[in-house]
Amino acid sequence: MQTQEKAETVETGGTARATLDQQALAELYRLHGPDLLRALIRLTSGDRGKAEDILQETFVRAWQHPEAFTDGPERCRPWLFTVARRIAIDHFRKRAARAQEVAEISPDESVATHDPYDEVLAAHDIGLALTELTPQHREVLVELHLNGRSVNDTATLLGVPAGTVKSRNFYAIRTLRPVLERRGLALPA
């Protein structure tokens, strides 16, 4: 089968050019597509999506250049692999030339949404919620969580055993959780 029998003419932008017909292109894919895809997957370090994109672009170029297949579809494997390799190199060069993104979020999502007023309101609500606790529970929570002291340091400061500090902390948080929930706040789990 000669390419002349398998070429079609397609009009693009006012000029007519020869292209490979659909049957010849399907035969090319049947003969060489799976092997070419496997090679491209290896070349793209396992990125099947990128490999399929390169494969598709390779067959578009084959469709656009029927003159490369004058010896028949069985003998065009080197041409297909060379074209695919060059397309892959172009893809890698384009990617290397682009600025690398450091996170998987879009620039719109990275806009700071920090509002210090929210912190002031939360601190006020927590202060009001702490007034609903007993003084012993409140002072343990303040020392451990707001002042960042250790259990032993808090025990020494308050003059109670470390086990008492742990117990008061447990019951204080247990009491504080529903109070904060009523105010629309929540303790971290």
PDB file of C-alpha atoms in Angstrom, residues 13 58 60 64-66 72 77-78 87 101 113 147 156-157 163 171 181:
ATOM      1  CA  GLY A  13      -6.354  28.410   6.291  1.00  0.00           C
ATOM      2  CA  THR A  58       3.029  12.447  17.628  1.00  0.00           C
ATOM      3  CA  VAL A  60      -1.175  14.388  14.784  1.00  0.00           C
ATOM      4  CA  GLN A  64       0.039  15.940   8.853  1.00  0.00           C
ATOM      5  CA  HIS A  65       3.080  14.353   7.141  1.00  0.00           C
ATOM      6  CA  PRO A  66       1.989  11.437   4.936  1.00  0.00           C
ATOM      7  CA  GLY A  72       4.388   1.732   4.427  1.00  0.00           C
ATOM      8  CA  ARG A  77       8.635   3.160  13.619  1.00  0.00           C
ATOM      9  CA  PRO A  78      11.980   5.064  13.766  1.00  0.00           C
ATOM     10  CA  ILE A  87       8.072  16.453  21.327  1.00  0.00           C
ATOM     11  CA  GLU A 101       5.190  26.690  41.655  1.00  0.00           C
ATOM     12  CA  THR A 113      -6.964  36.261  54.751  1.00  0.00           C
ATOM     13  CA  ASN A 147       1.355  30.998  79.275  1.00  0.00           C
ATOM     14  CA  THR A 156       5.445  24.188  91.242  1.00  0.00           C
ATOM     15  CA  LEU A 157       3.919  27.633  90.605  1.00  0.00           C
ATOM     16  CA  GLY A 163      -1.209  14.834  88.939  1.00  0.00           C
ATOM     17  CA  TYR A 171     -11.922  18.673  83.856  1.00  0.00           C
ATOM     18  CA  GLU A 181     -19.576  25.737  71.530  1.00  0.00           C
TER      19      GLU A 181
END
